[in-house]
Short mmCIF file of C-alpha atoms and ligand atoms in Angstrom, two decimals:
data_model
loop_
_atom_site.label_atom_id
_atom_site.label_comp_id
_atom_site.label_asym_id
_atom_site.label_seq_id
_atom_site.Cartn_x
_atom_site.Cartn_y
_atom_site.Cartn_z
CA MET A 1 0.00 0.00 0.00
CA ASN A 2 1.72 3.12 -1.26
CA ILE A 3 0.10 6.27 0.11
CA LEU A 4 1.52 9.54 -1.17
CA GLU A 5 1.06 12.85 0.63
CA ASN A 6 0.22 16.33 -0.57
CA ILE A 7 -0.21 15.43 -4.24
CA SER A 8 -1.37 17.88 -6.93
CA LEU A 9 -4.51 16.63 -8.69
CA LYS A 10 -3.97 18.80 -11.81
CA ALA A 11 -3.13 15.78 -13.97
CA TYR A 12 -6.04 13.80 -12.51
CA ASN A 13 -8.97 15.99 -13.57
CA THR A 14 -9.88 16.97 -17.13
CA PHE A 15 -10.65 20.56 -16.06
CA GLY A 16 -6.92 20.75 -15.19
CA ILE A 17 -7.62 22.41 -11.83
CA ASP A 18 -4.60 22.56 -9.56
CA LYS A 19 -5.82 21.46 -6.13
CA LYS A 20 -4.09 19.04 -3.78
CA ALA A 21 -4.98 15.76 -2.09
CA LYS A 22 -3.78 15.27 1.50
CA TYR A 23 -3.28 11.56 0.70
CA PHE A 24 -3.33 9.79 -2.68
CA SER A 25 -3.14 6.13 -3.61
CA ILE A 26 -4.02 3.77 -6.43
CA ALA A 27 -6.15 0.63 -6.03
CA HIS A 28 -5.06 -1.99 -8.61
CA ASN A 29 -7.37 -4.69 -7.26
CA LEU A 30 -10.07 -5.40 -4.69
CA GLU A 31 -7.53 -6.21 -1.95
CA ASP A 32 -5.77 -2.83 -2.42
CA LEU A 33 -9.12 -1.07 -2.33
CA ILE A 34 -10.27 -2.73 0.89
CA ALA A 35 -6.87 -2.16 2.55
CA LEU A 36 -7.03 1.55 1.64
CA LEU A 37 -10.61 1.92 2.88
CA LYS A 38 -9.62 0.22 6.17
CA TRP A 39 -6.57 2.49 6.50
CA ALA A 40 -8.76 5.57 6.04
CA LYS A 41 -11.28 4.30 8.58
CA SER A 42 -8.62 3.57 11.18
CA TYR A 43 -7.11 7.08 10.83
CA GLU A 44 -10.56 8.71 10.55
CA GLU A 45 -9.70 10.15 7.14
CA LYS A 46 -12.42 10.82 4.60
CA VAL A 47 -12.18 9.12 1.20
CA LEU A 48 -12.76 10.34 -2.34
CA ILE A 49 -12.98 7.81 -5.16
CA LEU A 50 -11.50 8.95 -8.45
CA GLY A 51 -11.74 7.46 -11.93
CA GLY A 52 -10.54 9.54 -14.87
CA GLY A 53 -11.56 12.86 -13.25
CA SER A 54 -13.68 13.82 -16.28
CA ASN A 55 -16.84 14.69 -14.36
CA ILE A 56 -15.55 16.50 -11.27
CA LEU A 57 -14.90 20.13 -10.42
CA LEU A 58 -12.30 20.69 -7.71
CA THR A 59 -13.15 23.82 -5.70
CA GLN A 60 -10.77 23.17 -2.79
CA ASP A 61 -7.83 21.08 -1.64
CA LEU A 62 -9.10 17.65 -0.65
CA ASN A 63 -8.45 16.99 3.02
CA CYS A 64 -8.85 13.24 2.58
CA LEU A 65 -7.48 10.09 0.99
CA VAL A 66 -8.04 10.09 -2.76
CA ILE A 67 -8.23 6.52 -4.11
CA LYS A 68 -7.75 6.29 -7.86
CA ILE A 69 -9.41 3.15 -9.20
CA GLU A 70 -7.25 1.12 -11.58
CA ILE A 71 -8.89 -2.29 -11.25
CA MET A 72 -8.47 -3.76 -14.73
CA GLY A 73 -9.64 -6.80 -16.70
CA ILE A 74 -12.39 -7.89 -19.06
CA THR A 75 -13.85 -11.36 -18.40
CA LEU A 76 -16.26 -13.23 -20.66
CA LEU A 77 -18.80 -14.70 -18.22
CA GLU A 78 -21.33 -16.23 -20.59
CA GLU A 79 -21.86 -16.65 -24.30
CA THR A 80 -24.99 -17.71 -26.19
CA PRO A 81 -25.58 -17.65 -29.96
CA ASP A 82 -27.07 -14.15 -29.54
CA GLU A 83 -25.39 -12.50 -26.58
CA VAL A 84 -22.34 -12.20 -24.35
CA LEU A 85 -22.05 -11.20 -20.71
CA ILE A 86 -18.77 -9.48 -19.85
CA GLU A 87 -17.54 -8.34 -16.47
CA VAL A 88 -15.25 -5.31 -16.71
CA GLY A 89 -12.91 -3.88 -14.06
CA ALA A 90 -13.84 -0.41 -12.82
CA GLY A 91 -10.47 1.03 -13.85
CA VAL A 92 -10.73 0.05 -17.52
CA ILE A 93 -10.83 3.17 -19.70
CA TRP A 94 -14.35 3.45 -21.11
CA HIS A 95 -13.33 4.06 -24.71
CA ASP A 96 -10.81 1.17 -24.60
CA LEU A 97 -13.72 -1.09 -23.63
CA VAL A 98 -15.86 0.28 -26.48
CA LEU A 99 -13.08 -0.40 -29.02
CA TYR A 100 -12.47 -3.89 -27.61
CA THR A 101 -16.17 -4.82 -27.91
CA ILE A 102 -16.30 -3.50 -31.48
CA ASP A 103 -13.25 -5.64 -32.33
CA GLN A 104 -15.10 -8.69 -30.98
CA ASN A 105 -18.20 -7.66 -33.00
CA TRP A 106 -20.27 -7.34 -29.84
CA GLY A 107 -22.89 -4.63 -30.23
CA GLY A 108 -24.31 -2.16 -27.71
CA LEU A 109 -21.57 0.30 -26.82
CA GLU A 110 -20.74 1.74 -30.26
CA ASN A 111 -22.87 4.90 -29.83
CA LEU A 112 -21.02 5.58 -26.58
CA SER A 113 -17.63 5.87 -28.28
CA LEU A 114 -15.09 8.40 -27.03
CA ILE A 115 -16.79 9.28 -23.74
CA PRO A 116 -13.88 10.00 -21.39
CA GLY A 117 -13.43 8.28 -18.03
CA THR A 118 -13.56 4.81 -16.56
CA VAL A 119 -15.99 1.90 -16.58
CA GLY A 120 -16.48 2.20 -12.80
CA ALA A 121 -17.86 5.72 -13.13
CA SER A 122 -20.19 4.84 -16.00
CA PRO A 123 -23.14 3.75 -13.80
CA MET A 124 -22.74 6.82 -11.54
CA GLN A 125 -24.64 9.00 -13.99
CA ASN A 126 -25.80 6.28 -16.41
CA ILE A 127 -23.60 7.76 -19.15
CA GLY A 128 -25.31 8.41 -22.42
CA ALA A 129 -24.81 9.76 -25.91
CA TYR A 130 -26.31 9.55 -29.39
CA GLY A 131 -29.55 7.89 -28.29
CA VAL A 132 -28.08 5.22 -25.98
CA GLU A 133 -27.53 5.04 -22.21
CA ILE A 134 -25.60 2.33 -20.39
CA LYS A 135 -28.74 1.17 -18.58
CA GLU A 136 -29.70 -0.48 -21.90
CA VAL A 137 -26.70 -2.83 -21.80
CA PHE A 138 -26.14 -2.92 -18.03
CA GLU A 139 -26.56 -6.31 -16.32
CA ASN A 140 -25.22 -5.69 -12.80
CA LEU A 141 -22.30 -4.22 -10.86
CA LYS A 142 -20.23 -5.19 -7.86
CA ALA A 143 -19.39 -2.56 -5.29
CA VAL A 144 -17.60 -2.45 -1.95
CA ASP A 145 -19.59 -1.07 0.95
CA ARG A 146 -17.44 1.68 2.45
CA ASN A 147 -18.75 0.96 5.96
CA ASP A 148 -18.27 -2.78 6.38
CA PHE A 149 -16.08 -3.58 3.31
CA SER A 150 -18.47 -6.27 2.08
CA VAL A 151 -18.98 -6.71 -1.67
CA ARG A 152 -22.54 -6.17 -2.82
CA LYS A 153 -24.14 -6.89 -6.18
CA PHE A 154 -26.57 -4.37 -7.69
CA GLU A 155 -28.96 -5.38 -10.46
CA SER A 156 -30.26 -2.79 -12.89
CA ALA A 157 -33.50 -2.27 -10.93
CA ASP A 158 -31.47 -1.49 -7.77
CA CYS A 159 -29.63 1.38 -9.44
CA ASN A 160 -32.54 3.78 -10.16
CA PHE A 161 -31.02 4.78 -13.48
CA GLY A 162 -32.36 7.95 -15.06
CA TYR A 163 -31.07 10.68 -17.34
CA ARG A 164 -27.55 11.31 -15.95
CA GLU A 165 -28.75 9.81 -12.67
CA SER A 166 -28.41 6.76 -10.45
CA ILE A 167 -28.88 5.79 -6.82
CA PHE A 168 -25.14 6.29 -6.33
CA LYS A 169 -25.56 10.08 -6.70
CA HIS A 170 -28.39 10.18 -4.12
CA GLU A 171 -29.39 7.63 -1.43
CA PHE A 172 -26.07 5.77 -1.75
CA LYS A 173 -23.84 8.80 -2.35
CA ASN A 174 -20.30 8.11 -1.03
CA GLN A 175 -21.37 4.70 0.32
CA PHE A 176 -20.10 2.28 -2.33
CA VAL A 177 -17.04 1.87 -4.50
CA ILE A 178 -17.87 0.26 -7.81
CA CYS A 179 -15.23 -2.38 -8.61
CA SER A 180 -16.70 -4.04 -11.71
CA VAL A 181 -19.60 -3.67 -14.11
CA THR A 182 -21.20 -6.49 -16.13
CA PHE A 183 -22.66 -5.69 -19.54
CA ARG A 184 -24.93 -7.76 -21.80
CA LEU A 185 -23.94 -7.22 -25.44
CA ARG A 186 -25.41 -8.49 -28.69
CA LYS A 187 -23.72 -10.71 -31.25
CA SER A 188 -26.40 -9.84 -33.81
CA PRO A 189 -26.39 -6.13 -34.63
CA ASP A 190 -29.11 -3.66 -33.67
CA PHE A 191 -27.78 -0.43 -35.18
CA LYS A 192 -29.09 2.85 -33.77
CA ILE A 193 -28.43 5.63 -36.23
CA THR A 194 -31.47 7.90 -36.00
CA TYR A 195 -30.05 10.24 -33.34
CA GLY A 196 -28.49 13.58 -34.28
CA ALA A 197 -26.09 13.66 -37.18
CA ILE A 198 -25.12 9.95 -37.26
CA GLN A 199 -26.97 9.12 -40.46
CA GLN A 200 -25.74 12.25 -42.23
CA THR A 201 -22.14 11.58 -41.14
CA LEU A 202 -22.34 7.98 -42.39
CA GLN A 203 -23.52 9.30 -45.76
CA GLU A 204 -20.75 11.90 -45.89
CA LYS A 205 -18.22 9.17 -45.19
CA GLY A 206 -19.67 7.08 -48.03
CA VAL A 207 -20.64 4.17 -45.76
CA ASN A 208 -22.82 1.73 -47.72
CA GLU A 209 -22.79 -1.15 -45.28
CA LEU A 210 -23.51 -0.48 -41.62
CA SER A 211 -21.16 -1.94 -39.03
CA LEU A 212 -20.35 -1.31 -35.37
CA LYS A 213 -17.05 0.23 -36.46
CA ALA A 214 -18.72 2.54 -38.99
CA ILE A 215 -21.13 3.84 -36.32
CA SER A 216 -18.34 4.25 -33.80
CA ASP A 217 -16.23 6.17 -36.35
CA ALA A 218 -19.18 8.43 -37.17
CA VAL A 219 -19.83 9.15 -33.48
CA ILE A 220 -16.13 9.83 -32.94
CA SER A 221 -15.97 12.33 -35.78
CA ILE A 222 -19.16 14.13 -34.63
CA ARG A 223 -17.82 14.35 -31.08
CA LYS A 224 -14.42 15.62 -32.25
CA SER A 225 -16.11 18.35 -34.29
CA LYS A 226 -18.30 19.51 -31.37
CA LEU A 227 -16.50 18.95 -28.10
CA PRO A 228 -13.16 20.42 -27.01
CA ASP A 229 -10.42 17.89 -26.26
CA PRO A 230 -9.53 18.15 -22.54
CA LYS A 231 -5.87 17.62 -23.52
CA GLU A 232 -6.05 20.99 -25.29
CA ILE A 233 -8.58 22.95 -23.20
CA GLY A 234 -9.65 21.89 -19.72
CA ASN A 235 -13.31 20.90 -19.54
CA SER A 236 -15.69 18.35 -18.18
CA GLY A 237 -18.07 17.84 -21.11
CA SER A 238 -21.59 19.18 -20.62
CA PHE A 239 -21.52 21.27 -17.46
CA PHE A 240 -25.31 21.28 -17.04
CA LYS A 241 -28.01 18.72 -17.80
CA ASN A 242 -30.58 19.42 -20.49
CA PRO A 243 -33.72 20.50 -18.59
CA THR A 244 -37.15 18.95 -19.16
CA ILE A 245 -40.00 21.41 -18.71
CA PRO A 246 -43.79 20.88 -18.70
CA ASN A 247 -45.25 20.88 -22.23
CA SER A 248 -47.47 23.87 -21.34
CA GLU A 249 -44.42 25.97 -20.36
CA PHE A 250 -42.69 24.97 -23.57
CA GLU A 251 -45.70 26.10 -25.64
CA LYS A 252 -45.70 29.46 -23.81
CA LEU A 253 -41.99 29.94 -24.50
CA LYS A 254 -42.56 29.06 -28.14
CA GLU A 255 -44.86 32.09 -28.49
CA ASN A 256 -41.94 34.41 -27.65
CA TYR A 257 -39.15 32.25 -29.09
CA PRO A 258 -40.57 30.44 -32.14
CA ASP A 259 -37.17 28.83 -32.86
CA ILE A 260 -36.77 27.20 -29.43
CA PRO A 261 -35.81 23.54 -29.96
CA GLY A 262 -37.58 20.90 -27.86
CA TYR A 263 -37.82 17.12 -27.74
CA LYS A 264 -40.84 15.45 -26.14
CA ASN A 265 -40.25 12.76 -23.50
CA GLU A 266 -42.41 11.06 -20.84
CA GLU A 267 -42.13 14.01 -18.44
CA GLY A 268 -42.50 16.95 -20.79
CA THR A 269 -40.23 18.65 -23.30
CA LYS A 270 -36.43 18.51 -23.13
CA VAL A 271 -34.86 21.80 -24.13
CA PRO A 272 -31.16 21.92 -25.08
CA ALA A 273 -29.31 23.86 -22.39
CA ALA A 274 -26.79 24.84 -25.08
CA TRP A 275 -29.53 26.80 -26.86
CA LEU A 276 -30.68 28.52 -23.65
CA ILE A 277 -27.11 29.52 -22.76
CA GLU A 278 -26.38 30.77 -26.27
CA GLN A 279 -29.61 32.85 -26.29
CA ALA A 280 -28.64 34.33 -22.92
CA GLY A 281 -25.50 35.64 -24.62
CA TRP A 282 -22.79 33.46 -23.10
CA LYS A 283 -21.48 31.50 -26.10
CA GLY A 284 -17.73 32.00 -26.59
CA LYS A 285 -17.42 34.47 -23.67
CA ARG A 286 -14.11 34.41 -21.82
CA PHE A 287 -13.40 35.80 -18.34
CA GLY A 288 -9.70 35.58 -17.48
CA ASP A 289 -8.77 31.92 -17.70
CA VAL A 290 -12.29 30.46 -17.71
CA GLY A 291 -15.11 30.71 -20.21
CA VAL A 292 -17.95 29.27 -22.24
CA HIS A 293 -16.81 27.24 -25.23
CA GLN A 294 -17.19 28.93 -28.62
CA ASN A 295 -18.73 25.92 -30.43
CA GLN A 296 -20.65 24.26 -27.60
CA PRO A 297 -21.93 26.67 -24.92
CA LEU A 298 -22.91 23.80 -22.62
CA VAL A 299 -19.20 23.20 -22.06
CA LEU A 300 -17.41 25.49 -19.58
CA VAL A 301 -13.67 25.62 -20.10
CA ASN A 302 -10.42 26.31 -18.28
CA TYR A 303 -7.89 27.93 -20.61
CA GLY A 304 -5.01 27.22 -18.24
CA ASN A 305 -4.88 28.57 -14.74
CA GLY A 306 -8.58 28.98 -14.01
CA SER A 307 -9.76 27.84 -10.60
CA GLY A 308 -12.72 25.71 -9.59
CA GLU A 309 -14.09 28.74 -7.73
CA ASP A 310 -13.95 30.83 -10.97
CA ILE A 311 -15.88 28.10 -12.80
CA VAL A 312 -18.49 27.81 -10.04
CA ALA A 313 -18.96 31.62 -10.09
CA LEU A 314 -19.38 31.60 -13.88
CA SER A 315 -21.82 28.68 -13.72
CA LYS A 316 -23.97 30.52 -11.15
CA LYS A 317 -24.12 33.63 -13.35
CA ILE A 318 -25.19 31.49 -16.31
CA GLN A 319 -27.88 29.77 -14.23
CA MET A 320 -29.23 33.14 -13.05
CA SER A 321 -29.31 34.71 -16.49
CA VAL A 322 -31.00 31.65 -18.06
CA PHE A 323 -33.56 31.71 -15.25
CA ASP A 324 -34.18 35.46 -15.67
CA LYS A 325 -34.73 35.07 -19.41
CA PHE A 326 -36.62 31.75 -19.61
CA GLN A 327 -37.64 30.86 -15.98
CA ILE A 328 -35.83 27.55 -16.47
CA GLU A 329 -33.46 26.19 -13.82
CA LEU A 330 -30.26 24.56 -15.06
CA SER A 331 -28.82 21.80 -12.85
CA PRO A 332 -25.13 20.95 -13.02
CA GLU A 333 -24.16 17.54 -14.38
CA VAL A 334 -20.63 17.89 -13.01
CA ASN A 335 -19.86 16.76 -9.44
CA PHE A 336 -18.59 19.70 -7.33
CA LEU A 337 -15.92 18.74 -4.78
P1 FAD B 401 -14.68 10.82 -12.32
O1 FAD B 401 -14.79 12.20 -12.86
O2 FAD B 401 -13.37 10.38 -11.80
O3 FAD B 401 -15.77 10.62 -11.16
C1 FAD B 401 -17.10 11.04 -11.35
C2 FAD B 401 -17.90 10.72 -10.08
O4 FAD B 401 -18.00 9.31 -9.91
C3 FAD B 401 -17.23 11.22 -8.79
O5 FAD B 401 -18.26 11.57 -7.90
C4 FAD B 401 -16.46 10.01 -8.30
O6 FAD B 401 -16.27 10.04 -6.90
C5 FAD B 401 -17.36 8.87 -8.71
N1 FAD B 401 -16.67 7.64 -9.06
C6 FAD B 401 -15.75 7.46 -10.05
N2 FAD B 401 -15.38 6.16 -10.10
C7 FAD B 401 -16.09 5.50 -9.15
C8 FAD B 401 -16.14 4.14 -8.70
N3 FAD B 401 -15.40 3.18 -9.27
N4 FAD B 401 -16.96 3.83 -7.66
C9 FAD B 401 -17.72 4.78 -7.06
N5 FAD B 401 -17.70 6.09 -7.44
C10 FAD B 401 -16.89 6.44 -8.47
N6 FAD B 401 -20.82 11.94 -20.00
C11 FAD B 401 -21.88 11.36 -20.62
O7 FAD B 401 -22.73 10.75 -19.98
N7 FAD B 401 -22.03 11.46 -21.98
C12 FAD B 401 -21.14 12.11 -22.77
O8 FAD B 401 -21.32 12.18 -23.98
C13 FAD B 401 -20.02 12.72 -22.14
N8 FAD B 401 -19.11 13.41 -22.88
C14 FAD B 401 -18.04 13.99 -22.26
C15 FAD B 401 -17.12 14.69 -23.05
C16 FAD B 401 -16.01 15.28 -22.49
C17 FAD B 401 -15.02 16.02 -23.35
C18 FAD B 401 -15.80 15.17 -21.07
C19 FAD B 401 -14.58 15.78 -20.43
C20 FAD B 401 -16.73 14.50 -20.28
C21 FAD B 401 -17.85 13.91 -20.86
N9 FAD B 401 -18.82 13.22 -20.11
C22 FAD B 401 -19.88 12.60 -20.72
C23 FAD B 401 -18.69 13.12 -18.63
C24 FAD B 401 -17.76 11.98 -18.15
O9 FAD B 401 -16.98 11.51 -19.21
C25 FAD B 401 -18.55 10.82 -17.57
O10 FAD B 401 -19.34 11.25 -16.49
C26 FAD B 401 -17.63 9.69 -17.08
O11 FAD B 401 -18.39 8.55 -16.75
C27 FAD B 401 -16.80 10.10 -15.87
O12 FAD B 401 -15.86 9.07 -15.64
P2 FAD B 401 -14.57 9.30 -14.74
O13 FAD B 401 -13.92 7.99 -14.56
O14 FAD B 401 -13.73 10.38 -15.33
O15 FAD B 401 -15.25 9.77 -13.38
N1 EPU B 402 -27.13 24.11 -29.61
C1 EPU B 402 -27.18 25.49 -29.69
N2 EPU B 402 -26.00 26.16 -29.86
C2 EPU B 402 -24.82 25.53 -29.93
C3 EPU B 402 -24.76 24.12 -29.83
C4 EPU B 402 -25.95 23.43 -29.66
O1 EPU B 402 -28.24 26.10 -29.65
O2 EPU B 402 -23.81 26.22 -30.09
C5 EPU B 402 -28.40 23.38 -29.43
C6 EPU B 402 -28.95 22.90 -30.79
O3 EPU B 402 -30.36 23.03 -30.73
C7 EPU B 402 -28.56 21.44 -30.78
C8 EPU B 402 -28.72 21.10 -29.32
O4 EPU B 402 -28.22 22.25 -28.63
O5 EPU B 402 -29.40 20.67 -31.60
C9 EPU B 402 -28.03 19.83 -28.86
O6 EPU B 402 -26.64 19.97 -29.01
P1 EPU B 402 -25.69 18.69 -29.08
O7 EPU B 402 -26.16 17.75 -30.12
O8 EPU B 402 -24.28 19.17 -29.16
O9 EPU B 402 -25.95 17.93 -27.72
P2 EPU B 402 -26.07 18.44 -26.21
O10 EPU B 402 -27.50 18.44 -25.82
O11 EPU B 402 -25.31 19.70 -26.01
C10 EPU B 402 -25.98 16.04 -25.18
C11 EPU B 402 -25.29 15.45 -23.99
C12 EPU B 402 -23.86 15.08 -24.38
C13 EPU B 402 -23.92 14.03 -25.47
C14 EPU B 402 -24.65 14.61 -26.68
C15 EPU B 402 -24.90 13.57 -27.75
C16 EPU B 402 -26.27 16.33 -21.98
C17 EPU B 402 -26.17 17.29 -20.85
N3 EPU B 402 -25.30 16.37 -22.88
O12 EPU B 402 -25.30 17.25 -25.47
O13 EPU B 402 -23.22 14.50 -23.22
O14 EPU B 402 -22.63 13.63 -25.85
O15 EPU B 402 -25.95 15.12 -26.26
O16 EPU B 402 -25.83 12.64 -27.30
O17 EPU B 402 -27.23 15.55 -22.04
C18 EPU B 402 -21.96 15.07 -21.27
O18 EPU B 402 -22.90 14.57 -20.62
O19 EPU B 402 -20.93 15.52 -20.73
C19 EPU B 402 -22.09 15.13 -22.72
C20 EPU B 402 -21.15 15.69 -23.50
#
């Protein structure tokens, strides 16, 4: 057990915020993880679990033990003529898993190509993109209870998955460490290409025959054209969730803003936060070292030495101005620490 002290977390979060961890260690397997959790308990230190740091905003030094999860491995548990069940270590890089499954010709994850971060974090907010969320391919997960160090299995119904939501962000917040996730993938393809610009991109690329790889490549090129690469500009993807408002409110807004985009769902109409933020005048605005991205206003960025506090302050101003203009509340997707 190698526990480092006073470590900068700048390289461990995609916003590139320079805050420190009092203690820092890496868990390569379940035994490491349990030993570290026991160490923290015996010294009465708090614990923060870290994957790829692509959905956190550091607003202060962390007076705790940061455990970075690097539990690896992909195990084929079951195979039928139609499906496979694979158990994947929480530390596996999400996009590496996607590419591996495409190589095996196992379908289900292709629309989720190029999402940063780790497999262990994927159930936290039920990651989603291009018309697919992981709940559709999720079978179960194993997690260590931070109180008694037992390993517990969660089936899909136990996780309360919703849009960017799960039980692990609410009732079970900071109670479990996810150590593996099991996915059920298809050997016979079920291509989903109706969302956004996938179909158009496939046409532009001259794809005549659909394949998992062709869809993944199309998603990758759309994402590269829209989202800033955290290696170049610090960011955490969409900073806010897309709000769903009652259909009646949407119709009222449409009278004043005939161009307002909206997508009906079971609860009402989902309005793109990017549109609301752009209309409120924030797109491309820069304030010192932080700002609102010029192509995708839902992404707040750190140009270099911005602080978490600067980003929080900017996000609050955006929330207030969107509320003043549209009476719609934006909720952050990013986890503030
Ligand atoms: P971290 O940021 O390290 O952690 C996130 C949260 O999960 C923290 O609260 C952490 O404590 C907790 N956590 C992490 N690992 C574990 C574990 N093993 N057990 C228990 N708790 C854990 N998200 C989408 O859904 N769709 C997208 O299209 C998308 N696009 C993005 C694009 C960019 C450019 C960026 C930077 C981010 C994007 N995101 C997207 C957000 C992010 O990639 C996901 O939320 C991802 O799952 C975070 O993984 P991570 O390993 O980096 O988690
Ligand atoms: N828009 C504008 N101005 C812009 C850009 C976009 O008005 O400058 C409007 C347009 O109406 C556009 C709409 O916003 O049609 C949607 O934009 P986009 O397709 O870029 O998607 P998004 O709603 O911004 C969501 C997810 C992404 C996910 C993509 C693709 C959320 C909060 N974000 O983004 O997830 O990759 O769809 O499915 O749901 C993330 O969670 O971090 C993330 C990047």
